[in-house]
Structure formats: structure tokens, C-alpha cells
Amino acid sequence: MAEPEFTATGVRIGRRLRSLTRAGQVRISDGRLELLTSYGSEIDSAPVQAVRASKPWFAPEDRALADLNGNRYLLTLGEHDPAPGRPGPPAARRFIEAVRRAAGRGG
């Protein structure tokens, strides 16, 4: 198995108003995006070419939307944001860039 192109742990994954996990994992590996529970069970996965990742309007910097298999997931990736005053983009922006890069849409 190849090294994952993007991994984030401690991610809150929700769909509509329902929280699916508060400590999940988001992984991009071998051309697939996987949303996993804290126990490693798959919530959903799809080829990155079929995934649409975006930033929700008027949401904090740690939030991202992922549309896959007809479902929209709200991801809160704040656990790995840099400390105030430290360099580095917020995890949500890194996630969106990683999806675009893995799908070949630029970054």
C-alpha cells in the first residue's frame, strides 16, 4: 500500500444535522478519498475524481465540505490547524488542495 497523500485524524464528520463521528479520519490514498470512524470503519469512500471539496460560506476556517456518492459531509478539521502566529494553512484548506491535486485539477 502506498503512503497516503493526505491524512487527518480527530476529524468531526457530519451529514446534514447528524454527527457521524467526533474523532474520525480523512485519508486520500491510491486515488481514493476515505472517511473513517474513530475505530477505522468506513463511513464512505469514492475516487477523488468524483469528489467535490469546497469551503462552506460564512464558516470558520477549520470547516470543509466534501460531496461524494451523492452525500454532502461537513468536515471539521480544526485539530491540526497551526497555532496562532505560526505559519501554515488551516487543515481545511490543505484538505481541499489535496483533493484537487490528487484529482489532477491543480492545487
Short mmCIF file of N, CA, C and O in Angstrom, two decimals:
data_model
loop_
_atom_site.label_atom_id
_atom_site.label_comp_id
_atom_site.label_asym_id
_atom_site.label_seq_id
_atom_site.Cartn_x
_atom_site.Cartn_y
_atom_site.Cartn_z
N MET A 1 0.83 -1.17 0.00
CA MET A 1 0.00 0.00 0.00
C MET A 1 0.89 1.25 0.00
O MET A 1 1.84 1.34 0.75
N ALA A 2 0.57 2.21 -0.83
CA ALA A 2 1.35 3.43 -0.93
C ALA A 2 1.09 4.34 0.27
O ALA A 2 0.08 4.22 0.96
N GLU A 3 2.02 5.24 0.49
CA GLU A 3 1.88 6.23 1.55
C GLU A 3 0.69 7.16 1.23
O GLU A 3 0.56 7.62 0.10
N PRO A 4 -0.18 7.43 2.19
CA PRO A 4 -1.32 8.32 1.94
C PRO A 4 -0.86 9.71 1.52
O PRO A 4 0.14 10.22 2.03
N GLU A 5 -1.60 10.33 0.59
CA GLU A 5 -1.27 11.67 0.12
C GLU A 5 -1.76 12.72 1.11
O GLU A 5 -1.23 13.82 1.16
N PHE A 6 -2.79 12.40 1.88
CA PHE A 6 -3.33 13.31 2.89
C PHE A 6 -3.97 12.46 3.98
O PHE A 6 -4.68 11.51 3.69
N THR A 7 -3.70 12.80 5.22
CA THR A 7 -4.32 12.12 6.36
C THR A 7 -4.61 13.16 7.43
O THR A 7 -3.76 13.98 7.74
N ALA A 8 -5.82 13.12 7.96
CA ALA A 8 -6.17 13.97 9.09
C ALA A 8 -6.94 13.10 10.08
O ALA A 8 -7.82 12.34 9.70
N THR A 9 -6.56 13.19 11.35
CA THR A 9 -7.23 12.43 12.39
C THR A 9 -7.92 13.40 13.34
O THR A 9 -7.65 14.60 13.33
N GLY A 10 -8.81 12.88 14.16
CA GLY A 10 -9.55 13.73 15.09
C GLY A 10 -10.53 14.63 14.39
O GLY A 10 -10.84 15.73 14.86
N VAL A 11 -11.06 14.18 13.25
CA VAL A 11 -11.95 14.98 12.42
C VAL A 11 -13.41 14.71 12.80
O VAL A 11 -13.83 13.56 12.91
N ARG A 12 -14.16 15.79 13.00
CA ARG A 12 -15.60 15.65 13.21
C ARG A 12 -16.24 15.54 11.83
O ARG A 12 -16.05 16.40 10.98
N ILE A 13 -16.97 14.45 11.59
CA ILE A 13 -17.61 14.21 10.30
C ILE A 13 -19.12 14.19 10.53
O ILE A 13 -19.62 13.43 11.37
N GLY A 14 -19.82 15.05 9.81
CA GLY A 14 -21.27 15.12 9.96
C GLY A 14 -21.95 15.13 8.61
O GLY A 14 -21.36 15.49 7.59
N ARG A 15 -23.22 14.72 8.61
CA ARG A 15 -24.03 14.75 7.40
C ARG A 15 -25.36 15.38 7.78
O ARG A 15 -26.05 14.87 8.67
N ARG A 16 -25.67 16.49 7.13
CA ARG A 16 -26.82 17.32 7.49
C ARG A 16 -26.69 17.74 8.94
O ARG A 16 -25.68 18.29 9.32
N LEU A 17 -27.65 17.46 9.77
CA LEU A 17 -27.57 17.87 11.18
C LEU A 17 -27.07 16.76 12.08
O LEU A 17 -27.04 16.90 13.30
N ARG A 18 -26.66 15.65 11.49
CA ARG A 18 -26.27 14.47 12.26
C ARG A 18 -24.75 14.33 12.30
O ARG A 18 -24.08 14.35 11.28
N SER A 19 -24.22 14.17 13.50
CA SER A 19 -22.78 13.92 13.65
C SER A 19 -22.55 12.42 13.51
O SER A 19 -23.16 11.62 14.21
N LEU A 20 -21.68 12.03 12.59
CA LEU A 20 -21.37 10.62 12.37
C LEU A 20 -20.22 10.16 13.25
O LEU A 20 -20.19 9.02 13.69
N THR A 21 -19.26 11.04 13.49
CA THR A 21 -18.14 10.74 14.39
C THR A 21 -17.50 12.06 14.81
O THR A 21 -17.49 13.01 14.04
N ARG A 22 -16.99 12.08 16.02
CA ARG A 22 -16.30 13.28 16.51
C ARG A 22 -14.79 13.14 16.44
O ARG A 22 -14.08 14.10 16.67
N ALA A 23 -14.31 11.95 16.17
CA ALA A 23 -12.86 11.72 16.13
C ALA A 23 -12.51 10.82 14.95
O ALA A 23 -11.76 9.87 15.09
N GLY A 24 -13.06 11.15 13.78
CA GLY A 24 -12.85 10.32 12.60
C GLY A 24 -11.53 10.61 11.91
O GLY A 24 -10.68 11.33 12.41
N GLN A 25 -11.39 9.99 10.75
CA GLN A 25 -10.17 10.13 9.97
C GLN A 25 -10.55 10.38 8.52
O GLN A 25 -11.49 9.78 8.00
N VAL A 26 -9.81 11.27 7.87
CA VAL A 26 -9.96 11.54 6.44
C VAL A 26 -8.64 11.16 5.80
O VAL A 26 -7.57 11.58 6.26
N ARG A 27 -8.71 10.35 4.75
CA ARG A 27 -7.48 9.87 4.11
C ARG A 27 -7.64 9.88 2.60
O ARG A 27 -8.67 9.46 2.08
N ILE A 28 -6.62 10.37 1.91
CA ILE A 28 -6.55 10.28 0.45
C ILE A 28 -5.37 9.37 0.15
O ILE A 28 -4.23 9.67 0.50
N SER A 29 -5.66 8.23 -0.47
CA SER A 29 -4.62 7.27 -0.77
C SER A 29 -5.02 6.48 -2.02
O SER A 29 -6.19 6.11 -2.17
N ASP A 30 -4.07 6.22 -2.88
CA ASP A 30 -4.30 5.43 -4.10
C ASP A 30 -5.47 5.95 -4.92
O ASP A 30 -6.26 5.18 -5.46
N GLY A 31 -5.62 7.28 -4.99
CA GLY A 31 -6.66 7.87 -5.82
C GLY A 31 -8.06 7.80 -5.23
O GLY A 31 -9.03 8.03 -5.93
N ARG A 32 -8.18 7.49 -3.93
CA ARG A 32 -9.49 7.42 -3.28
C ARG A 32 -9.50 8.29 -2.03
O ARG A 32 -8.52 8.38 -1.31
N LEU A 33 -10.66 8.89 -1.79
CA LEU A 33 -10.89 9.62 -0.55
C LEU A 33 -11.71 8.71 0.35
O LEU A 33 -12.73 8.16 -0.08
N GLU A 34 -11.25 8.52 1.59
CA GLU A 34 -11.95 7.68 2.55
C GLU A 34 -12.30 8.48 3.78
O GLU A 34 -11.45 9.21 4.31
N LEU A 35 -13.53 8.36 4.24
CA LEU A 35 -13.97 8.92 5.51
C LEU A 35 -14.15 7.75 6.46
O LEU A 35 -14.92 6.83 6.17
N LEU A 36 -13.44 7.76 7.57
CA LEU A 36 -13.44 6.63 8.50
C LEU A 36 -13.86 7.08 9.90
O LEU A 36 -13.60 8.21 10.31
N THR A 37 -14.46 6.15 10.65
CA THR A 37 -14.79 6.42 12.05
C THR A 37 -13.53 6.35 12.88
O THR A 37 -12.46 5.98 12.39
N SER A 38 -13.66 6.65 14.16
CA SER A 38 -12.50 6.59 15.05
C SER A 38 -12.01 5.15 15.22
O SER A 38 -10.86 4.93 15.59
N TYR A 39 -12.87 4.17 14.92
CA TYR A 39 -12.48 2.77 15.00
C TYR A 39 -11.92 2.23 13.69
O TYR A 39 -11.56 1.06 13.59
N GLY A 40 -11.89 3.06 12.65
CA GLY A 40 -11.36 2.64 11.36
C GLY A 40 -12.39 2.07 10.41
O GLY A 40 -12.05 1.64 9.32
N SER A 41 -13.68 2.06 10.82
CA SER A 41 -14.74 1.59 9.92
C SER A 41 -15.02 2.66 8.87
O SER A 41 -15.00 3.85 9.16
N GLU A 42 -15.31 2.22 7.66
CA GLU A 42 -15.54 3.16 6.58
C GLU A 42 -16.94 3.76 6.67
O GLU A 42 -17.94 3.05 6.76
N ILE A 43 -16.99 5.09 6.62
CA ILE A 43 -18.26 5.80 6.53
C ILE A 43 -18.65 5.91 5.07
O ILE A 43 -19.76 5.61 4.68
N ASP A 44 -17.68 6.34 4.24
CA ASP A 44 -17.91 6.50 2.81
C ASP A 44 -16.55 6.62 2.13
O ASP A 44 -15.57 7.01 2.76
N SER A 45 -16.50 6.28 0.85
CA SER A 45 -15.28 6.46 0.06
C SER A 45 -15.66 6.60 -1.40
O SER A 45 -16.72 6.13 -1.82
N ALA A 46 -14.78 7.25 -2.15
CA ALA A 46 -15.02 7.44 -3.58
C ALA A 46 -13.70 7.81 -4.24
O ALA A 46 -12.78 8.30 -3.58
N PRO A 47 -13.60 7.58 -5.57
CA PRO A 47 -12.42 8.06 -6.30
C PRO A 47 -12.34 9.58 -6.20
O PRO A 47 -13.37 10.25 -6.25
N VAL A 48 -11.14 10.12 -6.04
CA VAL A 48 -11.02 11.57 -5.87
C VAL A 48 -11.55 12.35 -7.07
O VAL A 48 -11.99 13.48 -6.91
N GLN A 49 -11.54 11.75 -8.26
CA GLN A 49 -12.09 12.45 -9.42
C GLN A 49 -13.58 12.70 -9.27
O GLN A 49 -14.12 13.63 -9.87
N ALA A 50 -14.27 11.90 -8.47
CA ALA A 50 -15.72 12.04 -8.28
C ALA A 50 -16.06 12.85 -7.03
O ALA A 50 -17.23 13.04 -6.72
N VAL A 51 -15.05 13.34 -6.32
CA VAL A 51 -15.26 14.09 -5.08
C VAL A 51 -15.20 15.58 -5.35
O VAL A 51 -14.36 16.04 -6.11
N ARG A 52 -16.10 16.31 -4.73
CA ARG A 52 -16.07 17.76 -4.80
C ARG A 52 -15.80 18.28 -3.40
O ARG A 52 -16.59 18.03 -2.48
N ALA A 53 -14.71 18.98 -3.22
CA ALA A 53 -14.34 19.54 -1.92
C ALA A 53 -14.41 21.06 -2.02
O ALA A 53 -13.96 21.65 -3.00
N SER A 54 -15.00 21.68 -1.00
CA SER A 54 -15.14 23.13 -1.02
C SER A 54 -15.17 23.68 0.39
O SER A 54 -15.24 22.93 1.36
N LYS A 55 -15.14 24.98 0.48
CA LYS A 55 -15.21 25.68 1.76
C LYS A 55 -16.62 26.23 1.90
O LYS A 55 -17.10 26.92 1.03
N PRO A 56 -17.32 25.91 3.00
CA PRO A 56 -18.67 26.47 3.17
C PRO A 56 -18.61 27.98 3.41
O PRO A 56 -17.68 28.47 4.03
N TRP A 57 -19.62 28.68 2.92
CA TRP A 57 -19.69 30.12 3.11
C TRP A 57 -19.91 30.43 4.57
O TRP A 57 -20.63 29.73 5.28
N PHE A 58 -19.32 31.47 5.02
CA PHE A 58 -19.52 32.00 6.37
C PHE A 58 -19.27 30.97 7.47
O PHE A 58 -19.94 30.96 8.49
N ALA A 59 -18.34 30.09 7.24
CA ALA A 59 -18.00 29.06 8.23
C ALA A 59 -16.58 29.33 8.74
O ALA A 59 -15.78 29.95 8.05
N PRO A 60 -16.27 28.85 9.93
CA PRO A 60 -14.90 29.01 10.43
C PRO A 60 -13.90 28.35 9.49
O PRO A 60 -14.23 27.48 8.70
N GLU A 61 -12.64 28.78 9.63
CA GLU A 61 -11.57 28.30 8.75
C GLU A 61 -11.30 26.80 8.85
O GLU A 61 -10.66 26.24 7.98
N ASP A 62 -11.77 26.14 9.92
CA ASP A 62 -11.47 24.73 10.10
C ASP A 62 -12.50 23.81 9.45
O ASP A 62 -12.42 22.60 9.60
N ARG A 63 -13.46 24.34 8.71
CA ARG A 63 -14.53 23.53 8.13
C ARG A 63 -14.36 23.38 6.62
O ARG A 63 -13.95 24.29 5.93
N ALA A 64 -14.73 22.19 6.12
CA ALA A 64 -14.71 21.91 4.68
C ALA A 64 -15.92 21.04 4.36
O ALA A 64 -16.42 20.30 5.21
N LEU A 65 -16.39 21.13 3.13
CA LEU A 65 -17.46 20.27 2.64
C LEU A 65 -16.86 19.26 1.67
O LEU A 65 -16.00 19.60 0.87
N ALA A 66 -17.35 18.04 1.74
CA ALA A 66 -16.94 17.00 0.79
C ALA A 66 -18.20 16.35 0.25
O ALA A 66 -19.00 15.82 1.02
N ASP A 67 -18.39 16.40 -1.06
CA ASP A 67 -19.52 15.75 -1.72
C ASP A 67 -19.01 14.49 -2.38
O ASP A 67 -18.16 14.54 -3.27
N LEU A 68 -19.50 13.33 -1.90
CA LEU A 68 -19.14 12.07 -2.53
C LEU A 68 -20.30 11.11 -2.49
O LEU A 68 -21.05 11.06 -1.51
N ASN A 69 -20.49 10.40 -3.59
CA ASN A 69 -21.58 9.42 -3.75
C ASN A 69 -22.94 10.02 -3.45
O ASN A 69 -23.81 9.37 -2.87
N GLY A 70 -23.14 11.27 -3.82
CA GLY A 70 -24.43 11.91 -3.62
C GLY A 70 -24.69 12.39 -2.21
O GLY A 70 -25.78 12.87 -1.91
N ASN A 71 -23.72 12.28 -1.33
CA ASN A 71 -23.86 12.74 0.05
C ASN A 71 -22.92 13.91 0.31
O ASN A 71 -21.80 13.92 -0.18
N ARG A 72 -23.39 14.87 1.10
CA ARG A 72 -22.55 16.01 1.47
C ARG A 72 -22.17 15.86 2.94
O ARG A 72 -23.02 15.71 3.80
N TYR A 73 -20.87 15.88 3.18
CA TYR A 73 -20.33 15.74 4.53
C TYR A 73 -19.68 17.05 4.95
O TYR A 73 -18.96 17.67 4.17
N LEU A 74 -19.93 17.43 6.20
CA LEU A 74 -19.26 18.59 6.78
C LEU A 74 -18.11 18.07 7.63
O LEU A 74 -18.31 17.26 8.54
N LEU A 75 -16.92 18.51 7.30
CA LEU A 75 -15.71 18.05 8.00
C LEU A 75 -15.16 19.21 8.82
O LEU A 75 -14.97 20.31 8.31
N THR A 76 -14.92 18.96 10.09
CA THR A 76 -14.28 19.94 10.96
C THR A 76 -12.88 19.44 11.26
O THR A 76 -12.70 18.48 12.01
N LEU A 77 -11.90 20.07 10.62
CA LEU A 77 -10.53 19.60 10.67
C LEU A 77 -9.67 20.47 11.59
O LEU A 77 -8.47 20.53 11.44
N GLY A 78 -10.25 21.14 12.53
CA GLY A 78 -9.55 22.12 13.34
C GLY A 78 -8.46 21.57 14.22
O GLY A 78 -7.63 22.33 14.70
N GLU A 79 -8.43 20.29 14.48
CA GLU A 79 -7.45 19.73 15.41
C GLU A 79 -6.01 19.96 14.96
O GLU A 79 -5.13 20.01 15.78
N HIS A 80 -5.78 20.09 13.67
CA HIS A 80 -4.41 20.17 13.18
C HIS A 80 -4.07 21.53 12.59
O HIS A 80 -3.09 21.66 11.89
N ASP A 81 -4.88 22.57 12.89
CA ASP A 81 -4.55 23.90 12.42
C ASP A 81 -3.31 24.39 13.14
O ASP A 81 -3.07 24.02 14.29
N PRO A 82 -2.52 25.22 12.50
CA PRO A 82 -1.35 25.76 13.18
C PRO A 82 -1.76 26.67 14.33
O PRO A 82 -2.84 27.24 14.32
N ALA A 83 -0.91 26.79 15.30
CA ALA A 83 -1.17 27.68 16.43
C ALA A 83 -1.19 29.13 15.94
O ALA A 83 -0.57 29.46 14.92
N PRO A 84 -1.92 30.01 16.63
CA PRO A 84 -1.94 31.42 16.20
C PRO A 84 -0.52 31.98 16.11
O PRO A 84 0.32 31.75 16.98
N GLY A 85 -0.26 32.67 15.02
CA GLY A 85 1.06 33.23 14.80
C GLY A 85 2.04 32.28 14.14
O GLY A 85 3.15 32.67 13.78
N ARG A 86 1.66 31.03 13.96
CA ARG A 86 2.54 30.04 13.31
C ARG A 86 2.21 29.96 11.83
O ARG A 86 1.05 30.10 11.43
N PRO A 87 3.21 29.69 10.98
CA PRO A 87 2.94 29.58 9.55
C PRO A 87 2.20 28.28 9.22
O PRO A 87 2.20 27.33 10.01
N GLY A 88 1.56 28.27 8.07
CA GLY A 88 0.88 27.07 7.59
C GLY A 88 -0.60 27.31 7.40
O GLY A 88 -1.22 28.00 8.20
N PRO A 89 -1.17 26.75 6.34
CA PRO A 89 -2.60 26.95 6.09
C PRO A 89 -3.44 26.10 7.04
O PRO A 89 -2.97 25.08 7.55
N PRO A 90 -4.66 26.50 7.30
CA PRO A 90 -5.56 25.67 8.11
C PRO A 90 -5.76 24.31 7.45
O PRO A 90 -5.63 24.17 6.23
N ALA A 91 -6.06 23.32 8.26
CA ALA A 91 -6.20 21.95 7.76
C ALA A 91 -7.28 21.85 6.69
O ALA A 91 -7.16 21.06 5.76
N ALA A 92 -8.36 22.62 6.80
CA ALA A 92 -9.44 22.55 5.81
C ALA A 92 -8.90 22.95 4.43
O ALA A 92 -9.21 22.30 3.43
N ARG A 93 -8.12 24.01 4.38
CA ARG A 93 -7.56 24.44 3.10
C ARG A 93 -6.61 23.40 2.54
O ARG A 93 -6.59 23.12 1.35
N ARG A 94 -5.79 22.79 3.42
CA ARG A 94 -4.88 21.72 2.97
C ARG A 94 -5.67 20.54 2.42
O ARG A 94 -5.26 19.92 1.44
N PHE A 95 -6.79 20.19 3.06
CA PHE A 95 -7.63 19.08 2.58
C PHE A 95 -8.17 19.38 1.18
O PHE A 95 -8.08 18.55 0.28
N ILE A 96 -8.71 20.57 0.98
CA ILE A 96 -9.28 20.95 -0.32
C ILE A 96 -8.20 20.92 -1.39
O ILE A 96 -8.40 20.39 -2.49
N GLU A 97 -7.03 21.46 -1.08
CA GLU A 97 -5.91 21.43 -2.03
C GLU A 97 -5.47 20.00 -2.33
O GLU A 97 -5.15 19.67 -3.48
N ALA A 98 -5.46 19.13 -1.34
CA ALA A 98 -5.04 17.74 -1.54
C ALA A 98 -6.01 17.01 -2.44
O ALA A 98 -5.61 16.21 -3.30
N VAL A 99 -7.32 17.25 -2.29
CA VAL A 99 -8.32 16.61 -3.15
C VAL A 99 -8.12 17.07 -4.59
O VAL A 99 -8.10 16.26 -5.51
N ARG A 100 -7.95 18.36 -4.78
CA ARG A 100 -7.76 18.90 -6.14
C ARG A 100 -6.47 18.39 -6.79
O ARG A 100 -6.46 18.02 -7.95
N ARG A 101 -5.41 18.32 -5.99
CA ARG A 101 -4.13 17.82 -6.51
C ARG A 101 -4.23 16.34 -6.88
O ARG A 101 -3.77 15.93 -7.94
N ALA A 102 -4.86 15.54 -6.01
CA ALA A 102 -4.98 14.10 -6.28
C ALA A 102 -5.87 13.82 -7.48
O ALA A 102 -5.69 12.84 -8.19
N ALA A 103 -6.86 14.70 -7.71
CA ALA A 103 -7.75 14.52 -8.85
C ALA A 103 -7.17 15.11 -10.13
O ALA A 103 -7.76 14.96 -11.20
N GLY A 104 -6.02 15.77 -10.03
CA GLY A 104 -5.40 16.34 -11.22
C GLY A 104 -6.01 17.65 -11.65
O GLY A 104 -5.90 18.05 -12.80
N ARG A 105 -6.68 18.34 -10.71
CA ARG A 105 -7.31 19.63 -11.06
C ARG A 105 -6.49 20.82 -10.61
O ARG A 105 -6.96 21.92 -10.54
N GLY A 106 -5.25 20.58 -10.24
CA GLY A 106 -4.39 21.67 -9.78
C GLY A 106 -4.58 21.92 -8.30
O GLY A 106 -5.41 21.32 -7.66
N GLY A 107 -3.81 22.83 -7.72
CA GLY A 107 -3.90 22.99 -6.31
C GLY A 107 -3.84 24.37 -5.87
O GLY A 107 -4.06 24.81 -4.83
#
